[in-house]
Coordinates of C-alpha atoms and ligand atoms in Angstrom, one line a residue:
M1 CA -33.4 -14.9 32.5
D2 CA -29.9 -16.6 34.5
D3 CA -28.2 -14.3 36.4
R4 CA -25.6 -16.3 37.0
N5 CA -24.9 -16.2 33.9
M6 CA -25.5 -12.7 33.4
D7 CA -23.2 -11.7 36.2
S8 CA -20.4 -13.8 34.7
S9 CA -21.0 -12.1 31.4
S10 CA -21.0 -8.8 32.2
S11 CA -18.0 -9.1 34.4
T12 CA -15.8 -10.3 31.8
I13 CA -17.4 -9.2 28.7
T14 CA -16.9 -5.5 29.5
D15 CA -13.5 -5.6 30.4
V16 CA -11.5 -5.7 27.1
A17 CA -7.7 -6.1 28.9
T18 CA -8.3 -9.5 28.6
K19 CA -6.9 -12.4 27.5
H20 CA -8.3 -12.4 23.9
P21 CA -9.5 -8.6 24.0
K22 CA -9.4 -8.2 20.1
S23 CA -12.7 -9.4 17.6
I24 CA -11.2 -9.3 13.9
I25 CA -13.0 -10.2 10.6
H26 CA -11.6 -11.0 7.6
I27 CA -13.1 -10.5 4.2
D28 CA -12.7 -12.0 1.2
I29 CA -14.4 -12.0 -2.1
D30 CA -15.4 -14.8 -4.0
C31 CA -13.6 -15.4 -6.9
F32 CA -13.2 -11.9 -7.4
Y33 CA -12.0 -11.2 -10.9
A34 CA -14.5 -13.9 -12.1
Q35 CA -17.5 -12.0 -10.2
V36 CA -16.3 -8.9 -11.4
E37 CA -16.7 -10.0 -15.1
M38 CA -20.0 -11.5 -13.8
L39 CA -21.4 -8.8 -12.6
R40 CA -20.1 -7.1 -16.0
K41 CA -22.1 -9.8 -18.1
P42 CA -24.4 -11.6 -16.3
E43 CA -24.6 -13.8 -18.4
L44 CA -21.6 -15.8 -17.7
R45 CA -22.6 -17.1 -14.2
S46 CA -24.2 -19.8 -15.4
E47 CA -20.8 -21.0 -17.5
P48 CA -17.5 -22.2 -16.1
L49 CA -15.3 -19.3 -16.7
G50 CA -11.6 -18.6 -16.7
I51 CA -9.8 -15.2 -16.3
Q52 CA -7.1 -15.7 -18.3
Q53 CA -3.6 -13.8 -17.9
K54 CA -0.9 -14.2 -20.6
N55 CA -1.1 -18.2 -20.6
I56 CA -2.4 -18.8 -17.3
V57 CA -5.7 -19.3 -15.8
V58 CA -5.3 -16.8 -12.7
T59 CA -8.8 -17.8 -11.2
S60 CA -12.2 -19.0 -12.2
N61 CA -15.5 -18.8 -10.9
Y62 CA -16.9 -21.8 -8.9
E63 CA -18.8 -23.8 -11.9
A64 CA -15.8 -24.0 -13.2
R65 CA -13.5 -25.3 -10.5
K66 CA -16.3 -27.6 -10.1
C67 CA -15.5 -29.0 -13.8
G68 CA -11.6 -29.3 -12.0
I69 CA -10.2 -25.7 -12.7
K70 CA -7.8 -24.2 -10.5
K71 CA -6.4 -21.1 -9.8
C72 CA -3.0 -20.5 -11.9
M73 CA -3.0 -23.6 -14.7
L74 CA -2.3 -23.4 -17.7
V75 CA -4.7 -22.4 -20.2
S76 CA -4.0 -25.8 -22.1
E77 CA -4.7 -28.0 -18.8
A78 CA -7.8 -26.1 -18.2
L79 CA -8.8 -26.6 -21.8
K80 CA -8.6 -29.8 -20.9
S81 CA -10.0 -30.5 -17.7
C82 CA -12.8 -28.3 -18.9
P83 CA -13.7 -27.6 -23.1
N84 CA -16.3 -25.6 -22.6
L85 CA -14.8 -23.1 -20.3
K86 CA -15.3 -19.3 -21.2
L87 CA -11.8 -17.7 -21.1
V88 CA -12.0 -14.0 -20.2
N89 CA -8.6 -11.8 -20.4
G90 CA -8.0 -10.7 -17.5
E91 CA -4.7 -7.9 -18.0
D92 CA -6.4 -5.4 -17.3
L93 CA -6.9 -4.9 -13.8
H94 CA -8.7 -1.3 -13.7
D95 CA -11.9 -2.5 -13.2
Y96 CA -10.8 -4.9 -10.6
R97 CA -9.0 -2.3 -8.9
A98 CA -12.0 0.1 -8.5
S99 CA -14.2 -2.7 -7.6
S100 CA -11.8 -3.4 -4.8
N101 CA -11.8 0.1 -3.9
K102 CA -15.2 0.6 -3.9
I103 CA -15.1 -2.5 -1.2
F104 CA -12.8 -1.0 0.6
T105 CA -14.8 1.6 0.6
L106 CA -17.9 0.5 1.7
L107 CA -16.1 -1.0 4.7
Q108 CA -15.2 2.2 6.6
H109 CA -18.9 2.5 6.8
W110 CA -18.9 0.6 9.8
K111 CA -16.5 2.7 11.5
S112 CA -13.3 0.6 12.6
P113 CA -10.1 0.0 10.9
V114 CA -9.8 -1.5 8.0
E115 CA -6.8 -2.8 6.6
K116 CA -6.8 -4.0 3.5
L117 CA -4.7 -6.4 2.1
G118 CA -3.9 -7.0 -1.8
M119 CA -7.3 -7.1 -4.4
D120 CA -9.8 -9.1 -2.9
E121 CA -9.2 -9.5 1.5
N122 CA -9.8 -6.7 3.9
F123 CA -9.5 -6.8 8.1
I124 CA -12.0 -5.3 9.8
D125 CA -10.8 -4.7 13.8
V126 CA -14.6 -4.9 15.4
T127 CA -13.2 -4.6 19.2
N128 CA -14.4 -1.4 19.8
L129 CA -17.9 -2.0 17.7
I130 CA -18.4 -4.7 20.1
Q131 CA -17.8 -3.1 23.0
E132 CA -20.7 -0.5 21.6
K133 CA -23.4 -3.5 20.9
I134 CA -22.8 -5.1 24.5
K135 CA -24.1 -2.2 25.2
S136 CA -27.3 -2.8 24.1
T137 CA -27.3 -6.2 23.9
N138 CA -28.6 -9.1 25.7
L139 CA -26.3 -11.5 26.0
S140 CA -28.2 -14.2 27.6
N141 CA -29.0 -16.5 24.7
I142 CA -26.7 -14.8 22.0
K143 CA -26.0 -17.2 19.0
F144 CA -23.3 -17.2 16.9
T145 CA -23.9 -16.6 12.4
G146 CA -22.5 -18.6 10.2
H147 CA -20.6 -21.8 10.9
L148 CA -18.4 -22.7 14.1
Y149 CA -15.2 -24.0 13.7
R150 CA -15.2 -25.9 17.0
E151 CA -18.0 -26.2 19.9
P152 CA -16.5 -25.2 22.8
E153 CA -16.0 -27.6 26.1
T154 CA -16.2 -24.4 28.1
E155 CA -16.5 -21.2 28.5
C156 CA -13.6 -19.0 27.9
P157 CA -13.2 -17.2 31.1
C158 CA -12.4 -13.7 29.8
G159 CA -15.5 -13.1 28.1
C160 CA -14.2 -13.7 24.6
H161 CA -17.1 -16.3 22.9
T162 CA -19.8 -13.8 23.6
R163 CA -17.7 -11.0 21.3
L164 CA -16.7 -13.0 18.9
K165 CA -20.2 -14.1 18.9
I166 CA -21.3 -11.4 18.2
A167 CA -18.4 -10.1 15.8
S168 CA -19.9 -13.5 13.6
Q169 CA -23.3 -11.4 14.1
L170 CA -21.1 -8.0 12.6
A171 CA -19.5 -10.2 9.7
S172 CA -22.9 -11.4 7.9
E173 CA -24.2 -8.0 8.3
I174 CA -21.3 -6.7 6.6
R175 CA -21.4 -9.5 4.2
Q176 CA -25.0 -8.8 3.5
K177 CA -24.1 -5.2 2.9
I178 CA -21.7 -5.7 0.5
F179 CA -23.4 -8.1 -1.6
D180 CA -26.8 -5.6 -1.1
E181 CA -24.5 -2.4 -3.2
L182 CA -22.1 -4.1 -4.4
G183 CA -23.1 -7.7 -5.7
F184 CA -20.3 -9.9 -4.5
T185 CA -20.2 -12.5 -2.4
T186 CA -17.6 -13.2 0.0
C187 CA -16.5 -15.4 2.8
A188 CA -15.4 -14.5 6.3
G189 CA -13.4 -15.6 9.2
I190 CA -14.1 -14.2 12.8
A191 CA -11.3 -14.9 15.4
H192 CA -9.6 -12.5 18.2
N193 CA -6.7 -12.2 15.9
K194 CA -5.9 -11.4 12.1
L195 CA -3.6 -14.8 11.9
L196 CA -6.8 -16.7 13.0
A197 CA -9.2 -14.4 11.1
K198 CA -8.0 -15.3 7.6
L199 CA -6.6 -18.8 7.7
I200 CA -10.1 -19.6 8.4
C201 CA -11.7 -18.0 6.4
P202 CA -12.0 -20.2 3.6
L203 CA -12.8 -23.1 5.5
H204 CA -16.3 -23.0 4.0
K205 CA -16.9 -21.3 0.5
P206 CA -18.6 -19.9 -1.4
N207 CA -20.5 -17.6 0.5
E208 CA -19.9 -18.2 3.9
Q209 CA -18.7 -17.5 7.0
T210 CA -16.5 -19.3 9.9
L211 CA -15.8 -18.2 13.3
I212 CA -12.5 -19.4 15.5
Y213 CA -13.1 -19.5 19.1
P214 CA -8.7 -18.8 20.8
E215 CA -8.5 -22.5 22.4
H216 CA -8.7 -24.0 19.1
G217 CA -6.3 -22.1 17.6
E218 CA -3.7 -24.0 18.5
E219 CA -5.2 -27.6 17.5
F220 CA -6.5 -26.0 13.9
M221 CA -3.1 -24.4 13.0
S222 CA -1.5 -28.3 13.4
T223 CA -4.4 -29.3 10.7
F224 CA -2.1 -27.3 8.1
Q225 CA 0.5 -29.4 6.3
S226 CA 3.3 -27.3 5.0
V227 CA 4.6 -24.0 7.3
R228 CA 4.2 -21.7 4.1
A229 CA 0.6 -21.4 4.7
I230 CA 1.0 -18.9 7.6
P231 CA 1.0 -15.8 6.0
S232 CA 3.9 -14.0 7.2
I233 CA 6.0 -17.3 6.5
G234 CA 8.3 -16.5 2.9
S235 CA 10.1 -18.9 1.2
K236 CA 13.4 -18.1 2.4
T237 CA 12.1 -18.9 6.0
T238 CA 10.5 -22.0 4.6
E239 CA 13.3 -23.1 3.4
T240 CA 15.3 -22.2 6.3
L241 CA 12.9 -24.4 8.2
I242 CA 12.7 -27.5 5.5
S243 CA 16.1 -27.6 5.9
Q244 CA 15.9 -28.6 9.5
N245 CA 12.9 -30.9 8.6
I246 CA 10.4 -28.9 9.8
I247 CA 7.8 -28.8 7.3
S248 CA 4.6 -28.8 8.9
V249 CA 2.8 -26.2 11.1
S250 CA 2.5 -29.0 13.5
D251 CA 6.8 -29.8 13.3
L252 CA 7.2 -25.9 14.2
Q253 CA 4.7 -26.4 17.2
Q254 CA 7.5 -29.0 18.9
V255 CA 10.4 -27.7 18.4
A256 CA 11.9 -25.9 20.8
V257 CA 12.4 -22.5 20.6
D258 CA 16.3 -22.7 21.1
V259 CA 16.5 -24.7 18.4
L260 CA 14.7 -21.5 15.8
K261 CA 17.4 -19.0 18.1
K262 CA 20.1 -21.0 16.2
H263 CA 18.8 -20.3 12.5
F264 CA 16.9 -17.0 13.1
S265 CA 17.1 -14.2 15.3
S266 CA 15.6 -14.5 18.6
D267 CA 12.6 -12.1 18.4
M268 CA 11.5 -14.2 14.5
A269 CA 12.2 -17.6 16.7
V270 CA 9.8 -16.3 19.5
R271 CA 7.2 -15.4 16.4
L272 CA 6.9 -18.0 14.5
K273 CA 6.7 -20.5 17.7
N274 CA 3.5 -17.9 18.5
L275 CA 2.3 -18.7 15.3
C276 CA 2.6 -22.1 15.3
F277 CA 0.3 -22.3 18.3
G278 CA -2.3 -19.1 16.3
E279 CA -0.8 -16.9 18.4
D280 CA -0.9 -12.9 16.8
N281 CA -1.2 -10.0 17.7
T282 CA -0.4 -7.3 15.0
P283 CA -2.6 -4.7 14.8
V284 CA -5.4 -4.4 12.0
K285 CA -3.5 -1.0 10.5
Q286 CA -6.3 1.4 8.6
T287 CA -5.4 1.5 5.0
G288 CA -4.4 4.9 3.5
R289 CA -3.5 5.7 0.2
P290 CA -1.4 2.7 -1.5
Q291 CA 2.3 4.1 -0.3
S292 CA 3.5 2.7 -4.0
I293 CA 2.0 2.5 -7.6
G294 CA 3.2 0.0 -10.0
L295 CA 3.3 -2.8 -12.5
E296 CA 5.5 -5.8 -13.0
D297 CA 4.8 -7.9 -16.4
S298 CA 6.6 -11.1 -16.5
F299 CA 7.8 -13.5 -19.2
K300 CA 9.7 -16.1 -20.2
T301 CA 12.9 -14.4 -21.7
V302 CA 13.9 -11.1 -22.9
S303 CA 17.2 -10.7 -23.5
V304 CA 17.8 -7.1 -25.9
R305 CA 17.9 -3.6 -24.3
S306 CA 15.5 -3.0 -27.1
E307 CA 12.8 -4.9 -25.9
V308 CA 13.1 -4.4 -22.5
E309 CA 13.2 -0.8 -23.6
E310 CA 9.8 -1.6 -25.3
K311 CA 8.3 -3.8 -21.9
F312 CA 8.7 -0.4 -19.7
S313 CA 7.2 1.5 -22.2
A314 CA 4.1 -0.7 -22.3
L315 CA 4.5 -0.7 -18.7
L316 CA 4.6 3.6 -17.5
Q317 CA 1.9 4.0 -20.6
R318 CA -0.7 2.3 -18.1
L319 CA 1.1 3.1 -15.1
L320 CA 0.5 7.0 -16.2
M321 CA -3.4 6.0 -16.1
L322 CA -2.7 4.6 -12.8
V323 CA -1.0 7.6 -11.7
R324 CA -4.2 9.7 -13.3
E325 CA -6.8 8.1 -11.7
D326 CA -5.1 8.4 -8.2
G327 CA -4.6 11.9 -8.4
R328 CA -1.2 12.2 -7.2
I329 CA 2.3 13.3 -8.4
P330 CA 4.9 11.0 -8.5
V331 CA 8.4 11.7 -7.2
S332 CA 10.0 8.8 -6.7
L333 CA 10.8 5.9 -9.5
R334 CA 11.6 2.6 -9.1
V335 CA 12.7 0.2 -11.7
T336 CA 12.8 -3.5 -11.0
L337 CA 14.0 -6.5 -12.9
R338 CA 13.9 -10.2 -12.1
K339 CA 17.4 -11.8 -13.4
K340 CA 17.5 -15.5 -14.1
D341 CA 20.7 -17.0 -13.6
V342 CA 21.6 -19.1 -15.8
K343 CA 23.8 -21.3 -14.4
R344 CA 22.6 -21.8 -11.2
L345 CA 18.4 -22.2 -12.3
S346 CA 17.8 -19.4 -10.3
S347 CA 16.0 -15.9 -10.4
H348 CA 16.2 -13.0 -7.9
R349 CA 14.7 -9.7 -7.8
E350 CA 17.1 -5.9 -8.2
S351 CA 15.5 -2.6 -8.2
R352 CA 16.8 0.8 -8.5
Q353 CA 15.2 3.9 -7.8
C354 CA 15.6 8.0 -8.3
Q355 CA 14.3 10.8 -7.6
I356 CA 12.1 12.4 -10.4
S357 CA 11.0 16.0 -10.8
S358 CA 7.3 16.6 -10.2
S359 CA 7.3 19.3 -13.3
I360 CA 7.2 16.4 -15.6
F361 CA 3.7 16.3 -14.8
T362 CA 1.7 19.4 -14.8
V363 CA -2.5 19.3 -13.5
N364 CA -5.3 21.1 -16.1
G365 CA -8.2 21.7 -14.1
G366 CA -6.9 18.9 -11.4
V367 CA -6.2 16.0 -14.0
I368 CA -2.3 14.9 -13.6
T369 CA -1.1 14.8 -17.4
I370 CA 2.5 14.6 -19.2
T371 CA 3.1 16.0 -22.7
E372 CA 5.6 13.6 -24.8
A373 CA 8.3 14.5 -23.8
G374 CA 7.9 14.5 -20.3
Q375 CA 7.3 10.5 -21.2
Q376 CA 10.2 10.8 -22.9
K377 CA 11.9 11.8 -20.2
L378 CA 10.7 9.3 -18.2
M379 CA 11.5 6.7 -20.3
T380 CA 14.8 8.3 -20.3
I381 CA 15.3 8.0 -16.6
I382 CA 14.1 4.4 -16.3
M383 CA 16.5 3.0 -18.9
R384 CA 19.4 4.9 -17.3
L385 CA 18.0 2.9 -13.8
F386 CA 18.3 -0.1 -15.9
N387 CA 22.0 0.6 -17.5
K388 CA 23.0 1.1 -13.5
L389 CA 21.2 -3.2 -12.8
I390 CA 22.4 -4.5 -16.2
D391 CA 26.0 -4.9 -17.3
L392 CA 25.3 -4.4 -21.3
S393 CA 29.0 -5.9 -21.8
K394 CA 28.0 -9.3 -21.0
P395 CA 24.5 -11.2 -21.6
F396 CA 21.3 -10.9 -19.2
H397 CA 18.3 -13.0 -19.6
L398 CA 15.1 -11.2 -17.1
T399 CA 12.0 -12.6 -16.3
L400 CA 10.1 -10.0 -14.9
V401 CA 10.3 -5.9 -15.7
G402 CA 8.4 -3.7 -13.1
L403 CA 7.9 0.1 -12.6
A404 CA 6.7 2.1 -9.6
F405 CA 6.0 5.5 -8.5
T406 CA 6.7 5.3 -4.5
K407 CA 6.2 8.8 -3.4
F408 CA 4.2 11.4 -4.2
Q409 CA 3.4 14.9 -3.9
E410 CA 0.6 15.9 -2.4
R411 CA -1.2 19.3 -3.3
M412 CA -1.9 22.7 -1.8
T413 CA -5.8 23.6 -2.8
G414 CA -5.9 27.3 -3.0
R415 CA -5.2 30.0 -5.3
S416 CA -3.8 32.5 -2.6
S417 CA -1.5 30.6 -1.3
I418 CA 2.0 31.4 -1.9
V419 CA 3.5 28.4 -0.8
N420 CA 0.8 26.9 -3.0
Y421 CA 3.1 27.9 -6.3
L422 CA 6.2 27.4 -4.8
M423 CA 6.4 24.0 -3.1
N424 CA 3.4 21.6 -3.4
D425 CA 5.3 18.5 -2.1
L426 CA 4.2 19.4 1.5
S427 CA 3.4 15.6 2.2
V428 CA 5.4 13.8 0.4
Q429 CA 4.7 9.8 1.2
S430 CA 7.8 7.3 2.3
V431 CA 9.0 5.0 0.2
L432 CA 7.6 1.8 0.4
N433 CA 10.2 -1.5 1.0
I434 CA 10.9 -3.1 -2.1
Q435 CA 8.8 -6.6 -1.8
N436 CA 11.2 -9.1 -2.2
D437 CA 10.6 -12.6 -3.7
C438 CA 13.0 -13.8 -0.7
D439 CA 10.8 -13.1 2.1
T440 CA 13.6 -13.8 5.2
S441 CA 11.3 -11.8 8.1
A442 CA 8.9 -13.4 10.3
S443 CA 8.9 -10.8 12.0
S444 CA 5.9 -8.3 11.2
M445 CA 3.0 -10.2 9.9
D446 CA 3.3 -10.2 5.6
Y447 CA -0.5 -11.1 4.6
S448 CA 0.4 -10.1 0.6
A449 CA -1.7 -12.0 -1.6
V450 CA 1.5 -13.4 -3.9
S451 CA 1.1 -13.1 -7.8
P452 CA 1.0 -14.9 -10.4
S453 CA 4.7 -16.1 -12.2
S454 CA 3.4 -15.0 -15.0
S455 CA 1.1 -12.5 -15.0
T456 CA 0.8 -8.4 -15.4
T457 CA -0.2 -8.0 -11.8
T458 CA -0.3 -4.4 -9.7
D459 CA 1.3 -3.5 -6.8
L460 CA -0.6 -1.3 -4.6
S461 CA 1.5 -2.8 -1.7
D462 CA -1.0 -2.6 1.0
G463 CA 1.9 -4.0 3.7
E464 CA 3.4 -1.9 6.2
V465 CA 1.0 1.2 5.1
E466 CA 0.8 4.1 7.0
P467 CA -2.3 6.2 6.3
S468 CA -1.9 9.3 3.9
P469 CA -1.5 12.9 5.5
K470 CA -4.7 14.2 4.0
K471 CA -4.5 17.2 1.9
P472 CA -2.8 20.5 4.0
K473 CA -5.2 23.5 3.9
K474 CA -3.1 26.7 4.4
V475 CA -5.0 27.6 7.2
N476 CA -4.1 24.3 9.5
W477 CA -0.7 24.3 7.5
I478 CA 0.1 26.9 9.5
A479 CA -1.2 26.0 13.1
K480 CA 0.2 23.1 12.5
R481 CA 3.5 25.1 12.3
R482 CA 2.7 25.9 15.6
C483 CA 2.2 23.2 16.8
L484 CA 5.6 21.9 16.1
S485 CA 7.1 19.4 18.3
R486 CA 10.2 17.5 18.9
E487 CA 8.5 14.2 16.8
D488 CA 7.2 17.0 14.3
V489 CA 11.0 17.7 13.5
A490 CA 11.1 13.9 12.8
S491 CA 8.0 15.1 9.5
P492 CA 10.5 17.1 7.3
S493 CA 7.2 18.0 5.7
K494 CA 5.5 19.9 8.3
L495 CA 9.6 21.4 9.2
K496 CA 10.6 22.4 5.7
V497 CA 7.3 24.7 5.4
G498 CA 7.9 26.4 8.4
E499 CA 11.1 27.2 7.9
L500 CA 10.8 28.9 4.5
R501 CA 12.2 32.1 4.8
L502 CA 11.9 35.1 1.7
N503 CA 15.4 35.5 0.9
S504 CA 17.2 34.5 -1.9
K505 CA 19.7 31.7 -0.3
E506 CA 15.9 30.3 1.3
L507 CA 14.1 31.0 -1.1
E508 CA 16.5 28.7 -3.6
K509 CA 15.6 26.1 -1.3
V510 CA 12.1 26.4 -1.4
S511 CA 12.8 26.0 -5.0
E512 CA 15.2 23.1 -4.3
L513 CA 11.9 21.4 -1.2
R514 CA 10.0 20.9 -5.0
L515 CA 12.3 17.6 -5.7
N516 CA 13.4 17.4 -1.8
S517 CA 12.0 14.1 0.1
R518 CA 12.5 13.2 3.9
D519 CA 16.0 12.4 4.2
R520 CA 18.4 13.6 1.2
S521 CA 20.4 16.6 0.9
L522 CA 19.3 19.6 -0.2
T523 CA 21.0 20.7 -3.9
P524 CA 19.3 23.7 -6.5
R525 CA 17.5 22.3 -9.2
A526 CA 19.1 23.9 -11.5
S527 CA 22.4 22.0 -10.5
P528 CA 23.2 19.4 -13.2
A529 CA 21.3 16.2 -13.3
K530 CA 23.0 13.9 -10.1
D531 CA 24.0 10.5 -10.9
N532 CA 23.7 8.4 -7.7
M533 CA 22.0 6.0 -7.8
S534 CA 21.6 3.5 -4.8
D535 CA 19.8 0.2 -4.5
T536 CA 17.1 1.7 -2.4
S537 CA 16.9 5.2 -2.9
D538 CA 18.6 7.4 -5.0
N539 CA 18.8 10.6 -5.6
M540 CA 18.6 11.0 -9.5
K541 CA 17.8 15.2 -10.4
D542 CA 17.3 14.7 -13.5
I543 CA 15.3 17.6 -14.7
A544 CA 16.4 21.1 -14.7
E545 CA 15.1 23.4 -16.5
G546 CA 16.4 27.0 -14.8
G547 CA 16.1 30.1 -16.2
N548 CA 12.4 30.9 -16.8
C549 CA 11.9 34.7 -17.0
D550 CA 14.0 37.0 -17.4
E551 CA 15.0 38.1 -14.2
C552 CA 14.1 35.1 -12.4
P553 CA 17.2 33.2 -10.9
S554 CA 18.0 29.7 -12.6
Y555 CA 15.9 28.0 -10.1
V556 CA 13.3 29.2 -10.6
D557 CA 10.2 27.0 -12.2
K558 CA 8.7 29.1 -15.1
D559 CA 5.1 27.7 -14.9
V560 CA 5.8 28.4 -10.9
F561 CA 6.3 31.5 -11.4
N562 CA 4.1 32.8 -14.0
A563 CA 1.4 31.2 -12.4
L564 CA 1.6 33.5 -9.2
P565 CA -0.5 37.1 -9.2
E566 CA 1.3 39.8 -10.8
E567 CA 1.7 41.6 -7.7
M568 CA 3.8 38.4 -6.1
Q569 CA 6.2 38.4 -9.5
Q570 CA 6.5 41.5 -9.1
E571 CA 7.4 41.4 -5.4
L572 CA 9.8 38.5 -6.0
K573 CA 11.9 40.1 -8.9
S574 CA 12.4 43.3 -7.3
M575 CA 13.5 41.3 -4.1
W576 CA 15.8 38.8 -6.9
K577 CA 17.3 42.5 -7.8
N578 CA 18.3 43.5 -4.2
P579 CA 18.2 40.6 -1.5
A580 CA 19.0 43.2 1.1
N581 CA 15.6 44.1 1.0
S582 CA 14.3 41.1 2.1
E583 CA 16.1 40.0 5.1
L584 CA 13.8 39.2 7.9
P585 CA 16.2 38.5 11.0
R586 CA 14.6 35.3 12.2
T587 CA 13.9 36.6 15.5
S588 CA 12.7 39.6 14.4
T589 CA 9.2 40.1 15.2
R590 CA 9.1 43.5 14.6
N591 CA 10.9 43.5 11.2
M592 CA 7.4 41.1 10.7
N593 CA 4.8 43.1 12.0
K594 CA 6.3 45.5 9.6
S595 CA 5.9 44.0 6.2
K596 CA 2.8 45.3 4.2
P597 CA -0.5 43.9 4.4
N598 CA -0.2 42.4 1.1
S599 CA 3.3 40.7 1.2
I600 CA 4.2 37.1 0.4
L601 CA 7.0 38.2 3.2
K602 CA 3.6 37.1 5.4
Y603 CA 3.9 33.8 4.2
F604 CA 7.3 33.2 4.7
V605 CA 8.1 34.2 8.5
P606 CA 8.5 31.7 11.0
Q607 CA 5.8 31.3 13.4
K608 CA 5.8 31.1 16.7
Ligands
LIG1 N1 -5.0 -14.0 -8.3 C1 -4.2 -13.8 -9.3 N2 -3.0 -14.8 -9.3 C2 -2.9 -15.4 -8.2 C3 -3.6 -15.9 -7.4 C4 -5.1 -14.5 -7.0 O1 -4.3 -12.9 -10.2 N3 -2.3 -16.8 -7.9 C5 -6.5 -13.0 -8.6 C6 -7.2 -13.5 -9.4 C7 -8.5 -13.5 -8.0 C8 -7.6 -13.1 -6.8 O2 -6.7 -12.1 -7.1 O3 -9.2 -13.3 -8.4 C9 -7.6 -13.0 -5.3 O4 -7.7 -13.9 -5.1 P1 -8.0 -14.8 -4.0 O5 -6.7 -15.6 -3.8 O6 -8.9 -14.5 -3.4 O7 -9.0 -15.8 -5.1 P2 -10.3 -15.6 -5.9 O8 -11.1 -14.6 -4.5 O9 -10.5 -15.6 -7.2 O10 -11.0 -17.0 -4.9 P3 -11.6 -17.6 -3.9 O11 -13.1 -17.5 -4.1 O12 -10.8 -18.8 -3.7 O13 -11.1 -16.6 -2.6
LIG2 MG1 -11.0 -14.3 -2.9
LIG3 MG1 -7.8 -13.1 -1.6

């Protein structure tokens, strides 16, 4: 063993505060939808196979690609170039999504941050894992696995080459496990950042992997003929760049940042410059549960209201199946339309959303269900949002309708918690920004896969996902309440529970909170349906079905009340009859201690 080499590598490799400290693996499943179909029906493997959505072949197996089938080809063209092409309808995304989730789950095995990107891609930040491996690896003769974009002329002094070589071995191990356990072949890109890992991934495919070293990033980027190849550069940014005669990534590399600053914000200009040289420091953000669950349907044109209603109704049916699978109760609904501007021959998206009452859904044996009446209510809300988006006194032309549930409540468990009954939206998730056709921002890395223009797609929006809060248990919740800090105040889900106090005024809020979200003012549940919609976040309290038990105030939910133990029902009733009995001075700990051992008051006293 060469002692000199050993010394130099060990002194740099273990120091992650280096120039290229990270090791990122990007994994992409080969011909994903086609592989799902081939795993289902192995006899398809030997045939050219296309996956059809509407009149488009969205993807195909590699047999079909040999005959010239390309992604998003028209079915008619595809059949011309490959007459024996087998077509499978891929409009039902259920199995694709299920496989996608299995792969994501499997990737958690390496205990490193995994960021899911669309259906068939994941980033894994293996930086820490490699630090661990380095301790037990003989570094003197370490080799990369798979392909190398370019041989290095010299070793990077920060030690990244060794780390990336280990990452490439790890990538191979990960791909093997995906194949062994789930049967999918994959490609991987290995680099010191997400940008290069993603872009290098398809260099050799299928079932191959490629490693690129940081010093080759600039040259590799210059091989892209269009700036659009950079994941976070959307159509609007591309348009602006093209208007300045910046077409290729190489053009972007040559333009002065000050020139870009004339057309973009200063931050964005700098970011564009970094990206075109292969520099990207966006972190791999562990993906949580999707922040929104949505479906879209696109078509040539729809100009009649009843047809729109039909489209929404069909989407809703499918969306409710997804909600059932997901298991969370939606509390916000978004309607999206793509309007065709006939004069300008262009189209643009518009969305509206509003809150919906969680009582539209019921949970039976842990399964979310919705009645016919509940579905009708949703359709009423959807069409009301539609009416807000479309001026029906004028002709309209739509090319897409979309529905998405954009916020969810997490249910608490444990029968004994009164908080479960009265308030089960302790962990409301934030509203996802509407993803637009026109991406003008390059300030955050948007690696989202583009969906075909004419298909039904699922919006399990993975970009900007914040990990979903775990289902809180009552005990944890009380413990957390005790630790509320200033930052926690920004999280109303925690704060509101802590603020609960059982007097008639406050109890009103308990009921209100079932509909309440992060930044909305409290409105009694029995208040008339509000119609106060805006483009991004509306506050439509559409369901007002108070007056559920004889003695209950109108804002109390019948189901909720009836589900309470008899003892609690009695206690609440007597308190409603005489609210003064239940007043607890906020500061009085003496009074708290005096409350009956079984009193529901104990659930509502402010925690110290
Ligand atoms: N997809 C789609 N519409 C597109 C692109 C893709 O519906 N315009 C779907 C079908 C693909 C899946 O997403 O199977 C993953 O997209 P990829 O771009 O990764 O394509 P494939 O996995 O099919 O092929 P490859 O082997 O090139 O990765
Ligand atoms: Mg793929
Ligand atoms: Mg992909």
